[in-house]
Amino acid sequence: MEAAHPSATAPHIPAADVAATARLTVHAPEEMQDLGRALAGLLRPGDLVMLTGELGAGKTTLTRGLGEGLGVRGAVTSPTFVIARVHPSLTGGPALVHVDAYRLGGGLDEMEDLDLDVSLPDSVVVVEWGEGKVEDLTEDRLHVVIDRVVGDTDDDRRQVTLTGVGERWAGVDLALV
């Protein structure tokens, strides 16, 4: 992994709401998983992590690393068909709630059935495809945007933009992960 210019932020986030930002280059899936493990060290109960990126960008691979770093039970796989999975902690830390909002068309109203607002205070909630759907859960969130090379290529490089939104992320140096 290598740091890139830190000025880029997640789409649709007003600059006044951004508390921290970093941009990294990830060269392989293993590095994406390593990034997840490193990010886990910054997370605490009540954190909402939103993952944005194309199919195959590495959202679930990053979440797998988060699960390893948080020390949770169960293999972290894509919850596309079950919508959400809860991985309890094996170490006394927060559970990981992994949500895939890809098939959910509505906003927070459609997400209410998942009771994320109940899970959020005691867990780390990671939502793939959550942009425009879960921002109202909390004023504080970490938005992770993963951009990959598109087209017919075997280039595994990804540009990862980490944007901490809200007071929770003020003073957090995301470039250190």
PDB file of C-alpha atoms in Angstrom:
ATOM      1  CA  MET A   1       0.000   0.000   0.000  1.00  0.00           C
ATOM      2  CA  GLU A   2       1.120   3.500  -0.619  1.00  0.00           C
ATOM      3  CA  ALA A   3      -0.384   6.842   0.268  1.00  0.00           C
ATOM      4  CA  ALA A   4      -1.652   9.024  -2.511  1.00  0.00           C
ATOM      5  CA  HIS A   5      -2.698  12.671  -2.456  1.00  0.00           C
ATOM      6  CA  PRO A   6      -5.054  13.147   0.527  1.00  0.00           C
ATOM      7  CA  SER A   7      -7.363  15.772  -0.972  1.00  0.00           C
ATOM      8  CA  ALA A   8      -9.942  13.492  -2.587  1.00  0.00           C
ATOM      9  CA  THR A   9     -13.133  12.815  -0.638  1.00  0.00           C
ATOM     10  CA  ALA A  10     -16.124  10.550  -1.017  1.00  0.00           C
ATOM     11  CA  PRO A  11     -18.785  11.733  -3.426  1.00  0.00           C
ATOM     12  CA  HIS A  12     -21.708  13.797  -2.156  1.00  0.00           C
ATOM     13  CA  ILE A  13     -20.126  14.730   1.179  1.00  0.00           C
ATOM     14  CA  PRO A  14     -20.055  18.454   1.916  1.00  0.00           C
ATOM     15  CA  ALA A  15     -16.488  19.568   2.672  1.00  0.00           C
ATOM     16  CA  ALA A  16     -17.634  21.071   5.993  1.00  0.00           C
ATOM     17  CA  ASP A  17     -18.644  17.585   7.218  1.00  0.00           C
ATOM     18  CA  VAL A  18     -15.287  15.961   6.397  1.00  0.00           C
ATOM     19  CA  ALA A  19     -13.142  15.499   9.506  1.00  0.00           C
ATOM     20  CA  ALA A  20     -10.374  13.299   8.058  1.00  0.00           C
ATOM     21  CA  THR A  21      -9.353  11.954   4.690  1.00  0.00           C
ATOM     22  CA  ALA A  22      -6.686   9.795   3.092  1.00  0.00           C
ATOM     23  CA  ARG A  23      -6.139   8.247  -0.305  1.00  0.00           C
ATOM     24  CA  LEU A  24      -4.188   5.001  -0.692  1.00  0.00           C
ATOM     25  CA  THR A  25      -3.130   2.779  -3.544  1.00  0.00           C
ATOM     26  CA  VAL A  26      -3.656  -0.941  -2.985  1.00  0.00           C
ATOM     27  CA  HIS A  27      -1.838  -3.287  -5.372  1.00  0.00           C
ATOM     28  CA  ALA A  28      -3.354  -6.705  -4.617  1.00  0.00           C
ATOM     29  CA  PRO A  29      -6.304  -8.361  -2.845  1.00  0.00           C
ATOM     30  CA  GLU A  30      -4.005  -9.330   0.027  1.00  0.00           C
ATOM     31  CA  GLU A  31      -3.194  -5.655   0.555  1.00  0.00           C
ATOM     32  CA  MET A  32      -6.923  -4.837   0.582  1.00  0.00           C
ATOM     33  CA  GLN A  33      -7.396  -7.389   3.353  1.00  0.00           C
ATOM     34  CA  ASP A  34      -4.366  -5.921   5.180  1.00  0.00           C
ATOM     35  CA  LEU A  35      -5.991  -2.484   4.900  1.00  0.00           C
ATOM     36  CA  GLY A  36      -9.127  -3.894   6.530  1.00  0.00           C
ATOM     37  CA  ARG A  37      -7.080  -5.329   9.403  1.00  0.00           C
ATOM     38  CA  ALA A  38      -5.360  -1.969   9.883  1.00  0.00           C
ATOM     39  CA  LEU A  39      -8.655  -0.047   9.788  1.00  0.00           C
ATOM     40  CA  ALA A  40     -10.102  -2.394  12.408  1.00  0.00           C
ATOM     41  CA  GLY A  41      -7.602  -0.926  14.858  1.00  0.00           C
ATOM     42  CA  LEU A  42      -9.300   2.460  14.488  1.00  0.00           C
ATOM     43  CA  LEU A  43     -12.864   1.209  14.851  1.00  0.00           C
ATOM     44  CA  ARG A  44     -14.972   1.073  17.972  1.00  0.00           C
ATOM     45  CA  PRO A  45     -18.570   0.195  18.883  1.00  0.00           C
ATOM     46  CA  GLY A  46     -20.993   2.555  17.190  1.00  0.00           C
ATOM     47  CA  ASP A  47     -18.936   3.085  14.064  1.00  0.00           C
ATOM     48  CA  LEU A  48     -20.658   3.003  10.689  1.00  0.00           C
ATOM     49  CA  VAL A  49     -18.456   2.154   7.711  1.00  0.00           C
ATOM     50  CA  MET A  50     -19.925   2.708   4.241  1.00  0.00           C
ATOM     51  CA  LEU A  51     -18.235   0.935   1.327  1.00  0.00           C
ATOM     52  CA  THR A  52     -18.650   2.206  -2.220  1.00  0.00           C
ATOM     53  CA  GLY A  53     -17.171   0.643  -5.335  1.00  0.00           C
ATOM     54  CA  GLU A  54     -18.034  -1.330  -8.434  1.00  0.00           C
ATOM     55  CA  LEU A  55     -18.713  -5.037  -8.428  1.00  0.00           C
ATOM     56  CA  GLY A  56     -15.388  -6.747  -7.808  1.00  0.00           C
ATOM     57  CA  ALA A  57     -13.721  -3.633  -6.400  1.00  0.00           C
ATOM     58  CA  GLY A  58     -12.781  -5.321  -3.114  1.00  0.00           C
ATOM     59  CA  LYS A  59     -15.510  -4.282  -0.666  1.00  0.00           C
ATOM     60  CA  THR A  60     -15.987  -7.772   0.767  1.00  0.00           C
ATOM     61  CA  THR A  61     -12.224  -8.412   0.811  1.00  0.00           C
ATOM     62  CA  LEU A  62     -11.773  -5.239   2.861  1.00  0.00           C
ATOM     63  CA  THR A  63     -14.582  -6.349   5.190  1.00  0.00           C
ATOM     64  CA  ARG A  64     -12.935  -9.759   5.595  1.00  0.00           C
ATOM     65  CA  GLY A  65      -9.841  -7.935   6.853  1.00  0.00           C
ATOM     66  CA  LEU A  66     -11.984  -5.831   9.194  1.00  0.00           C
ATOM     67  CA  GLY A  67     -13.465  -9.035  10.615  1.00  0.00           C
ATOM     68  CA  GLU A  68     -10.008 -10.513  11.161  1.00  0.00           C
ATOM     69  CA  GLY A  69      -8.788  -7.320  12.810  1.00  0.00           C
ATOM     70  CA  LEU A  70     -11.847  -7.149  15.072  1.00  0.00           C
ATOM     71  CA  GLY A  71     -11.496 -10.831  15.987  1.00  0.00           C
ATOM     72  CA  VAL A  72     -15.016 -11.900  15.043  1.00  0.00           C
ATOM     73  CA  ARG A  73     -16.487 -15.355  14.593  1.00  0.00           C
ATOM     74  CA  GLY A  74     -17.375 -16.773  11.202  1.00  0.00           C
ATOM     75  CA  ALA A  75     -16.055 -16.374   7.706  1.00  0.00           C
ATOM     76  CA  VAL A  76     -16.845 -12.943   6.295  1.00  0.00           C
ATOM     77  CA  THR A  77     -18.435 -13.471   2.894  1.00  0.00           C
ATOM     78  CA  SER A  78     -20.697 -11.323   0.762  1.00  0.00           C
ATOM     79  CA  PRO A  79     -24.155 -11.075   2.364  1.00  0.00           C
ATOM     80  CA  THR A  80     -25.816 -10.264  -0.982  1.00  0.00           C
ATOM     81  CA  PHE A  81     -28.568 -12.847  -0.690  1.00  0.00           C
ATOM     82  CA  VAL A  82     -29.145 -12.647   3.074  1.00  0.00           C
ATOM     83  CA  ILE A  83     -28.746  -8.833   3.142  1.00  0.00           C
ATOM     84  CA  ALA A  84     -27.040  -8.798   6.578  1.00  0.00           C
ATOM     85  CA  ARG A  85     -24.838 -11.056   8.714  1.00  0.00           C
ATOM     86  CA  VAL A  86     -23.800 -10.577  12.322  1.00  0.00           C
ATOM     87  CA  HIS A  87     -20.341 -11.798  13.323  1.00  0.00           C
ATOM     88  CA  PRO A  88     -20.009 -11.845  17.125  1.00  0.00           C
ATOM     89  CA  SER A  89     -16.688 -10.959  18.697  1.00  0.00           C
ATOM     90  CA  LEU A  90     -14.413 -13.735  19.921  1.00  0.00           C
ATOM     91  CA  THR A  91     -12.298 -11.244  21.880  1.00  0.00           C
ATOM     92  CA  GLY A  92     -14.849  -9.209  23.855  1.00  0.00           C
ATOM     93  CA  GLY A  93     -14.839  -6.402  21.305  1.00  0.00           C
ATOM     94  CA  PRO A  94     -17.700  -5.176  19.131  1.00  0.00           C
ATOM     95  CA  ALA A  95     -19.593  -7.493  16.811  1.00  0.00           C
ATOM     96  CA  LEU A  96     -19.315  -6.890  13.072  1.00  0.00           C
ATOM     97  CA  VAL A  97     -22.633  -6.360  11.299  1.00  0.00           C
ATOM     98  CA  HIS A  98     -22.012  -6.775   7.555  1.00  0.00           C
ATOM     99  CA  VAL A  99     -24.774  -5.475   5.291  1.00  0.00           C
ATOM    100  CA  ASP A 100     -25.088  -5.596   1.517  1.00  0.00           C
ATOM    101  CA  ALA A 101     -27.631  -2.985   0.426  1.00  0.00           C
ATOM    102  CA  TYR A 102     -27.144  -3.683  -3.307  1.00  0.00           C
ATOM    103  CA  ARG A 103     -30.592  -5.222  -3.795  1.00  0.00           C
ATOM    104  CA  LEU A 104     -32.354  -2.673  -1.600  1.00  0.00           C
ATOM    105  CA  GLY A 105     -33.785   0.094  -3.719  1.00  0.00           C
ATOM    106  CA  GLY A 106     -35.103   2.450  -1.061  1.00  0.00           C
ATOM    107  CA  GLY A 107     -33.354   4.587   1.457  1.00  0.00           C
ATOM    108  CA  LEU A 108     -33.347   4.307   5.214  1.00  0.00           C
ATOM    109  CA  ASP A 109     -37.047   3.320   5.260  1.00  0.00           C
ATOM    110  CA  GLU A 110     -36.277   0.026   3.547  1.00  0.00           C
ATOM    111  CA  MET A 111     -33.256  -0.487   5.808  1.00  0.00           C
ATOM    112  CA  GLU A 112     -35.351  -0.111   8.991  1.00  0.00           C
ATOM    113  CA  ASP A 113     -36.363  -3.779   8.886  1.00  0.00           C
ATOM    114  CA  LEU A 114     -32.709  -4.658   9.496  1.00  0.00           C
ATOM    115  CA  ASP A 115     -32.738  -2.789  12.849  1.00  0.00           C
ATOM    116  CA  LEU A 116     -29.348  -1.265  12.117  1.00  0.00           C
ATOM    117  CA  ASP A 117     -30.121   1.597  14.475  1.00  0.00           C
ATOM    118  CA  VAL A 118     -30.435  -0.979  17.284  1.00  0.00           C
ATOM    119  CA  SER A 119     -27.188  -2.770  16.305  1.00  0.00           C
ATOM    120  CA  LEU A 120     -25.124   0.356  15.750  1.00  0.00           C
ATOM    121  CA  PRO A 121     -24.338   1.439  19.353  1.00  0.00           C
ATOM    122  CA  ASP A 122     -22.761  -1.931  20.277  1.00  0.00           C
ATOM    123  CA  SER A 123     -21.328  -3.033  16.932  1.00  0.00           C
ATOM    124  CA  VAL A 124     -19.248  -1.954  13.993  1.00  0.00           C
ATOM    125  CA  VAL A 125     -21.713  -1.782  11.105  1.00  0.00           C
ATOM    126  CA  VAL A 126     -20.280  -2.127   7.600  1.00  0.00           C
ATOM    127  CA  VAL A 127     -22.646  -1.406   4.708  1.00  0.00           C
ATOM    128  CA  GLU A 128     -21.709  -2.222   1.123  1.00  0.00           C
ATOM    129  CA  TRP A 129     -23.658  -0.160  -1.425  1.00  0.00           C
ATOM    130  CA  GLY A 130     -24.983   2.042   1.382  1.00  0.00           C
ATOM    131  CA  GLU A 131     -24.547   5.440  -0.198  1.00  0.00           C
ATOM    132  CA  GLY A 132     -27.868   7.279  -0.254  1.00  0.00           C
ATOM    133  CA  LYS A 133     -29.389   4.665   2.057  1.00  0.00           C
ATOM    134  CA  VAL A 134     -27.807   4.754   5.518  1.00  0.00           C
ATOM    135  CA  GLU A 135     -26.295   8.195   6.062  1.00  0.00           C
ATOM    136  CA  ASP A 136     -29.161   9.165   8.373  1.00  0.00           C
ATOM    137  CA  LEU A 137     -28.248   6.406  10.863  1.00  0.00           C
ATOM    138  CA  THR A 138     -25.574   8.629  12.382  1.00  0.00           C
ATOM    139  CA  GLU A 139     -23.807  11.927  11.789  1.00  0.00           C
ATOM    140  CA  ASP A 140     -20.453  10.149  12.130  1.00  0.00           C
ATOM    141  CA  ARG A 141     -19.287   7.572   9.593  1.00  0.00           C
ATOM    142  CA  LEU A 142     -16.280   6.346   7.694  1.00  0.00           C
ATOM    143  CA  HIS A 143     -16.883   6.334   3.964  1.00  0.00           C
ATOM    144  CA  VAL A 144     -14.550   4.088   1.970  1.00  0.00           C
ATOM    145  CA  VAL A 145     -14.581   4.506  -1.814  1.00  0.00           C
ATOM    146  CA  ILE A 146     -12.722   1.883  -3.844  1.00  0.00           C
ATOM    147  CA  ASP A 147     -11.921   2.664  -7.473  1.00  0.00           C
ATOM    148  CA  ARG A 148     -10.458  -0.026  -9.698  1.00  0.00           C
ATOM    149  CA  VAL A 149      -9.117  -0.126 -13.224  1.00  0.00           C
ATOM    150  CA  VAL A 150     -11.991  -1.050 -15.505  1.00  0.00           C
ATOM    151  CA  GLY A 151     -11.993  -2.975 -18.761  1.00  0.00           C
ATOM    152  CA  ASP A 152     -10.216  -6.107 -19.865  1.00  0.00           C
ATOM    153  CA  THR A 153      -7.156  -6.001 -17.625  1.00  0.00           C
ATOM    154  CA  ASP A 154      -5.432  -8.046 -14.959  1.00  0.00           C
ATOM    155  CA  ASP A 155      -4.390  -4.908 -13.077  1.00  0.00           C
ATOM    156  CA  ASP A 156      -5.305  -5.415  -9.402  1.00  0.00           C
ATOM    157  CA  ARG A 157      -4.542  -1.836  -8.342  1.00  0.00           C
ATOM    158  CA  ARG A 158      -7.210   0.030  -6.420  1.00  0.00           C
ATOM    159  CA  GLN A 159      -7.405   3.640  -5.321  1.00  0.00           C
ATOM    160  CA  VAL A 160      -8.994   3.715  -1.866  1.00  0.00           C
ATOM    161  CA  THR A 161     -10.308   6.978  -0.472  1.00  0.00           C
ATOM    162  CA  LEU A 162     -11.055   7.038   3.250  1.00  0.00           C
ATOM    163  CA  THR A 163     -13.266   9.886   4.423  1.00  0.00           C
ATOM    164  CA  GLY A 164     -14.152  10.312   8.076  1.00  0.00           C
ATOM    165  CA  VAL A 165     -17.355  12.294   8.448  1.00  0.00           C
ATOM    166  CA  GLY A 166     -18.382  13.962  11.680  1.00  0.00           C
ATOM    167  CA  GLU A 167     -16.878  14.716  15.062  1.00  0.00           C
ATOM    168  CA  ARG A 168     -15.951  11.074  15.746  1.00  0.00           C
ATOM    169  CA  TRP A 169     -13.263  11.253  13.033  1.00  0.00           C
ATOM    170  CA  ALA A 170     -11.841  14.671  13.938  1.00  0.00           C
ATOM    171  CA  GLY A 171      -8.152  14.301  14.667  1.00  0.00           C
ATOM    172  CA  VAL A 172      -7.936  10.725  13.347  1.00  0.00           C
ATOM    173  CA  ASP A 173      -5.046  10.348  10.922  1.00  0.00           C
ATOM    174  CA  LEU A 174      -6.461   7.938   8.343  1.00  0.00           C
ATOM    175  CA  ALA A 175      -3.194   8.044   6.380  1.00  0.00           C
ATOM    176  CA  LEU A 176      -1.534   5.992   9.127  1.00  0.00           C
ATOM    177  CA  VAL A 177      -3.487   2.801   8.385  1.00  0.00           C
TER     178      VAL A 177
END
